[in-house]
Amino acid sequence: MTDSLYREAILDHFRNPRNRGTLEPADFTYEDVNPLCGDEIRVDVRTDGENVTDVRFSGRGCAISQAAASILMEMVDGRPLDEVKAISREDLLEELGVPISPARMKCAMLGLKVLKAGIYGVPPSDDSL
Ligand code: FES
């Protein structure tokens, strides 16, 4: 994809977020904020013990945070938990496909941080994403 196609895809995810909402009950739920702006994302996940069977996100934030969370939901839906645990910052940045400035990195990683905090029960350090 070209840069402009990636940008269009990000805007589309922002305007039409995938897997937006909540799951009640969920096997795990976590929410956290981007400390730089106070924006918040919640992620709810259902599993069959081995695979993610359903996933939703909710909350508010800038276009990058919302689009990245939406893209992340598509990356993890239906996937084995072991693979989800292994998703890295680089994997998500590759899916985003556009350069993310250091100032926006916490926006882009907010959903991934919340997802991993839900899986592990504690928020990951920024270095471990
Ligand atoms: Fe708040 Fe991006 S400015 S998450």
PDB file of C-alpha atoms and ligand atoms in Angstrom:
ATOM      1  CA  MET A   1       0.000   0.000   0.000  1.00  0.00           C
ATOM      2  CA  THR A   2       1.155   3.517  -0.632  1.00  0.00           C
ATOM      3  CA  ASP A   3       1.409   6.099   2.131  1.00  0.00           C
ATOM      4  CA  SER A   4      -1.811   7.806   1.058  1.00  0.00           C
ATOM      5  CA  LEU A   5      -3.688   4.486   1.028  1.00  0.00           C
ATOM      6  CA  TYR A   6      -2.487   3.841   4.580  1.00  0.00           C
ATOM      7  CA  ARG A   7      -3.665   7.307   5.568  1.00  0.00           C
ATOM      8  CA  GLU A   8      -7.063   6.638   4.004  1.00  0.00           C
ATOM      9  CA  ALA A   9      -7.263   3.311   5.838  1.00  0.00           C
ATOM     10  CA  ILE A  10      -6.495   5.048   9.146  1.00  0.00           C
ATOM     11  CA  LEU A  11      -9.188   7.662   8.525  1.00  0.00           C
ATOM     12  CA  ASP A  12     -11.633   4.905   7.634  1.00  0.00           C
ATOM     13  CA  HIS A  13     -10.877   3.076  10.889  1.00  0.00           C
ATOM     14  CA  PHE A  14     -11.360   6.347  12.787  1.00  0.00           C
ATOM     15  CA  ARG A  15     -14.697   7.101  11.117  1.00  0.00           C
ATOM     16  CA  ASN A  16     -15.948   3.511  11.063  1.00  0.00           C
ATOM     17  CA  PRO A  17     -14.212   1.785  13.972  1.00  0.00           C
ATOM     18  CA  ARG A  18     -14.262  -2.018  13.929  1.00  0.00           C
ATOM     19  CA  ASN A  19     -15.213  -3.926  17.060  1.00  0.00           C
ATOM     20  CA  ARG A  20     -16.279  -0.792  18.890  1.00  0.00           C
ATOM     21  CA  GLY A  21     -18.386  -1.346  21.999  1.00  0.00           C
ATOM     22  CA  THR A  22     -18.248  -3.401  25.161  1.00  0.00           C
ATOM     23  CA  LEU A  23     -18.711  -7.071  26.082  1.00  0.00           C
ATOM     24  CA  GLU A  24     -20.681  -7.959  29.190  1.00  0.00           C
ATOM     25  CA  PRO A  25     -19.567 -10.319  30.493  1.00  0.00           C
ATOM     26  CA  ALA A  26     -16.002 -10.473  29.238  1.00  0.00           C
ATOM     27  CA  ASP A  27     -13.176 -12.770  30.304  1.00  0.00           C
ATOM     28  CA  PHE A  28     -11.073  -9.732  30.883  1.00  0.00           C
ATOM     29  CA  THR A  29     -11.593  -6.005  30.782  1.00  0.00           C
ATOM     30  CA  TYR A  30      -9.076  -3.275  31.253  1.00  0.00           C
ATOM     31  CA  GLU A  31      -9.034   0.461  30.804  1.00  0.00           C
ATOM     32  CA  ASP A  32      -6.271   2.985  31.011  1.00  0.00           C
ATOM     33  CA  VAL A  33      -5.409   6.514  29.982  1.00  0.00           C
ATOM     34  CA  ASN A  34      -2.807   8.162  27.856  1.00  0.00           C
ATOM     35  CA  PRO A  35      -1.036  10.125  30.599  1.00  0.00           C
ATOM     36  CA  LEU A  36      -0.138  12.878  28.149  1.00  0.00           C
ATOM     37  CA  CYS A  37      -3.727  13.843  27.323  1.00  0.00           C
ATOM     38  CA  GLY A  38      -6.064  11.957  29.670  1.00  0.00           C
ATOM     39  CA  ASP A  39      -7.792  10.126  26.807  1.00  0.00           C
ATOM     40  CA  GLU A  40      -9.006   6.690  27.792  1.00  0.00           C
ATOM     41  CA  ILE A  41      -9.495   3.326  26.098  1.00  0.00           C
ATOM     42  CA  ARG A  42     -11.206   0.234  27.460  1.00  0.00           C
ATOM     43  CA  VAL A  43     -10.757  -3.210  25.919  1.00  0.00           C
ATOM     44  CA  ASP A  44     -13.024  -6.199  26.608  1.00  0.00           C
ATOM     45  CA  VAL A  45     -11.964  -9.690  25.527  1.00  0.00           C
ATOM     46  CA  ARG A  46     -13.660 -13.069  25.473  1.00  0.00           C
ATOM     47  CA  THR A  47     -11.633 -16.234  25.012  1.00  0.00           C
ATOM     48  CA  ASP A  48     -12.196 -19.973  24.857  1.00  0.00           C
ATOM     49  CA  GLY A  49      -9.053 -20.394  26.934  1.00  0.00           C
ATOM     50  CA  GLU A  50      -6.774 -20.582  23.889  1.00  0.00           C
ATOM     51  CA  ASN A  51      -8.114 -18.125  21.320  1.00  0.00           C
ATOM     52  CA  VAL A  52      -9.647 -14.696  21.360  1.00  0.00           C
ATOM     53  CA  THR A  53     -13.279 -15.298  20.451  1.00  0.00           C
ATOM     54  CA  ASP A  54     -14.526 -11.709  20.683  1.00  0.00           C
ATOM     55  CA  VAL A  55     -12.985  -8.341  21.376  1.00  0.00           C
ATOM     56  CA  ARG A  56     -14.288  -4.780  21.682  1.00  0.00           C
ATOM     57  CA  PHE A  57     -12.855  -1.379  22.488  1.00  0.00           C
ATOM     58  CA  SER A  58     -14.452   1.798  23.744  1.00  0.00           C
ATOM     59  CA  GLY A  59     -13.390   5.174  25.027  1.00  0.00           C
ATOM     60  CA  ARG A  60     -12.261   8.382  23.471  1.00  0.00           C
ATOM     61  CA  GLY A  61      -9.146   9.801  21.939  1.00  0.00           C
ATOM     62  CA  CYS A  62      -7.554  11.288  18.883  1.00  0.00           C
ATOM     63  CA  ALA A  63      -7.783   9.819  15.393  1.00  0.00           C
ATOM     64  CA  ILE A  64      -4.510   7.923  15.751  1.00  0.00           C
ATOM     65  CA  SER A  65      -5.489   6.315  19.066  1.00  0.00           C
ATOM     66  CA  GLN A  66      -8.939   5.303  17.847  1.00  0.00           C
ATOM     67  CA  ALA A  67      -7.770   4.069  14.455  1.00  0.00           C
ATOM     68  CA  ALA A  68      -4.877   2.135  16.000  1.00  0.00           C
ATOM     69  CA  ALA A  69      -7.244   0.498  18.498  1.00  0.00           C
ATOM     70  CA  SER A  70      -9.644  -0.421  15.692  1.00  0.00           C
ATOM     71  CA  ILE A  71      -6.808  -1.898  13.612  1.00  0.00           C
ATOM     72  CA  LEU A  72      -5.571  -3.781  16.689  1.00  0.00           C
ATOM     73  CA  MET A  73      -9.023  -5.295  17.222  1.00  0.00           C
ATOM     74  CA  GLU A  74      -8.907  -6.711  13.699  1.00  0.00           C
ATOM     75  CA  MET A  75      -5.404  -8.048  14.359  1.00  0.00           C
ATOM     76  CA  VAL A  76      -6.447  -9.984  17.474  1.00  0.00           C
ATOM     77  CA  ASP A  77     -10.012 -11.116  16.775  1.00  0.00           C
ATOM     78  CA  GLY A  78     -10.005 -14.915  16.465  1.00  0.00           C
ATOM     79  CA  ARG A  79      -6.278 -15.256  17.084  1.00  0.00           C
ATOM     80  CA  PRO A  80      -4.537 -17.574  19.572  1.00  0.00           C
ATOM     81  CA  LEU A  81      -3.812 -15.823  22.865  1.00  0.00           C
ATOM     82  CA  ASP A  82      -0.122 -16.756  22.579  1.00  0.00           C
ATOM     83  CA  GLU A  83       0.108 -14.829  19.306  1.00  0.00           C
ATOM     84  CA  VAL A  84      -1.793 -11.890  20.775  1.00  0.00           C
ATOM     85  CA  LYS A  85       0.661 -11.760  23.679  1.00  0.00           C
ATOM     86  CA  ALA A  86       3.501 -11.572  21.170  1.00  0.00           C
ATOM     87  CA  ILE A  87       2.134  -8.580  19.219  1.00  0.00           C
ATOM     88  CA  SER A  88       4.754  -5.868  19.452  1.00  0.00           C
ATOM     89  CA  ARG A  89       4.859  -2.140  18.956  1.00  0.00           C
ATOM     90  CA  GLU A  90       6.562  -2.800  15.615  1.00  0.00           C
ATOM     91  CA  ASP A  91       3.776  -5.161  14.510  1.00  0.00           C
ATOM     92  CA  LEU A  92       1.130  -2.511  15.181  1.00  0.00           C
ATOM     93  CA  LEU A  93       3.206   0.249  13.578  1.00  0.00           C
ATOM     94  CA  GLU A  94       3.583  -1.949  10.506  1.00  0.00           C
ATOM     95  CA  GLU A  95      -0.203  -2.348  10.290  1.00  0.00           C
ATOM     96  CA  LEU A  96      -0.667   1.407  10.711  1.00  0.00           C
ATOM     97  CA  GLY A  97       1.741   1.920   7.849  1.00  0.00           C
ATOM     98  CA  VAL A  98       2.440   5.618   8.394  1.00  0.00           C
ATOM     99  CA  PRO A  99       5.242   7.245  10.340  1.00  0.00           C
ATOM    100  CA  ILE A 100       4.230   7.997  13.936  1.00  0.00           C
ATOM    101  CA  SER A 101       6.096  10.834  15.599  1.00  0.00           C
ATOM    102  CA  PRO A 102       7.462  10.313  19.115  1.00  0.00           C
ATOM    103  CA  ALA A 103       4.825  12.751  20.394  1.00  0.00           C
ATOM    104  CA  ARG A 104       2.019  10.539  19.036  1.00  0.00           C
ATOM    105  CA  MET A 105       3.514   7.181  19.966  1.00  0.00           C
ATOM    106  CA  LYS A 106       1.532   6.921  23.228  1.00  0.00           C
ATOM    107  CA  CYS A 107      -1.642   7.633  21.228  1.00  0.00           C
ATOM    108  CA  ALA A 108      -0.863   4.855  18.757  1.00  0.00           C
ATOM    109  CA  MET A 109       0.067   2.346  21.494  1.00  0.00           C
ATOM    110  CA  LEU A 110      -2.763   3.072  23.946  1.00  0.00           C
ATOM    111  CA  GLY A 111      -4.993   0.232  22.732  1.00  0.00           C
ATOM    112  CA  LEU A 112      -2.128  -2.273  22.710  1.00  0.00           C
ATOM    113  CA  LYS A 113      -1.065  -1.232  26.206  1.00  0.00           C
ATOM    114  CA  VAL A 114      -4.624  -1.709  27.491  1.00  0.00           C
ATOM    115  CA  LEU A 115      -5.033  -5.046  25.711  1.00  0.00           C
ATOM    116  CA  LYS A 116      -1.803  -6.404  27.195  1.00  0.00           C
ATOM    117  CA  ALA A 117      -2.665  -5.054  30.630  1.00  0.00           C
ATOM    118  CA  GLY A 118      -5.917  -7.030  30.388  1.00  0.00           C
ATOM    119  CA  ILE A 119      -4.110 -10.207  29.382  1.00  0.00           C
ATOM    120  CA  TYR A 120      -1.390  -9.938  32.024  1.00  0.00           C
ATOM    121  CA  GLY A 121      -3.409  -8.167  34.721  1.00  0.00           C
ATOM    122  CA  VAL A 122      -0.902  -5.314  34.987  1.00  0.00           C
ATOM    123  CA  PRO A 123       0.002  -2.527  32.557  1.00  0.00           C
ATOM    124  CA  PRO A 124       3.143  -3.249  30.527  1.00  0.00           C
ATOM    125  CA  SER A 125       5.981  -0.778  30.621  1.00  0.00           C
ATOM    126  CA  ASP A 126       6.352   1.269  27.461  1.00  0.00           C
ATOM    127  CA  ASP A 127       9.633  -0.538  26.786  1.00  0.00           C
ATOM    128  CA  SER A 128       8.002  -3.959  26.810  1.00  0.00           C
ATOM    129  CA  LEU A 129       5.417  -3.225  24.110  1.00  0.00           C
TER     130      LEU A 129
HETATM  131 FE1  FES B   1      -5.149  11.704  23.441  1.00  0.00          FE
HETATM  132 FE2  FES B   1      -3.974  10.940  21.213  1.00  0.00          FE
HETATM  133  S1  FES B   1      -4.213  12.984  21.944  1.00  0.00           S
HETATM  134  S2  FES B   1      -4.851   9.683  22.736  1.00  0.00           S
END
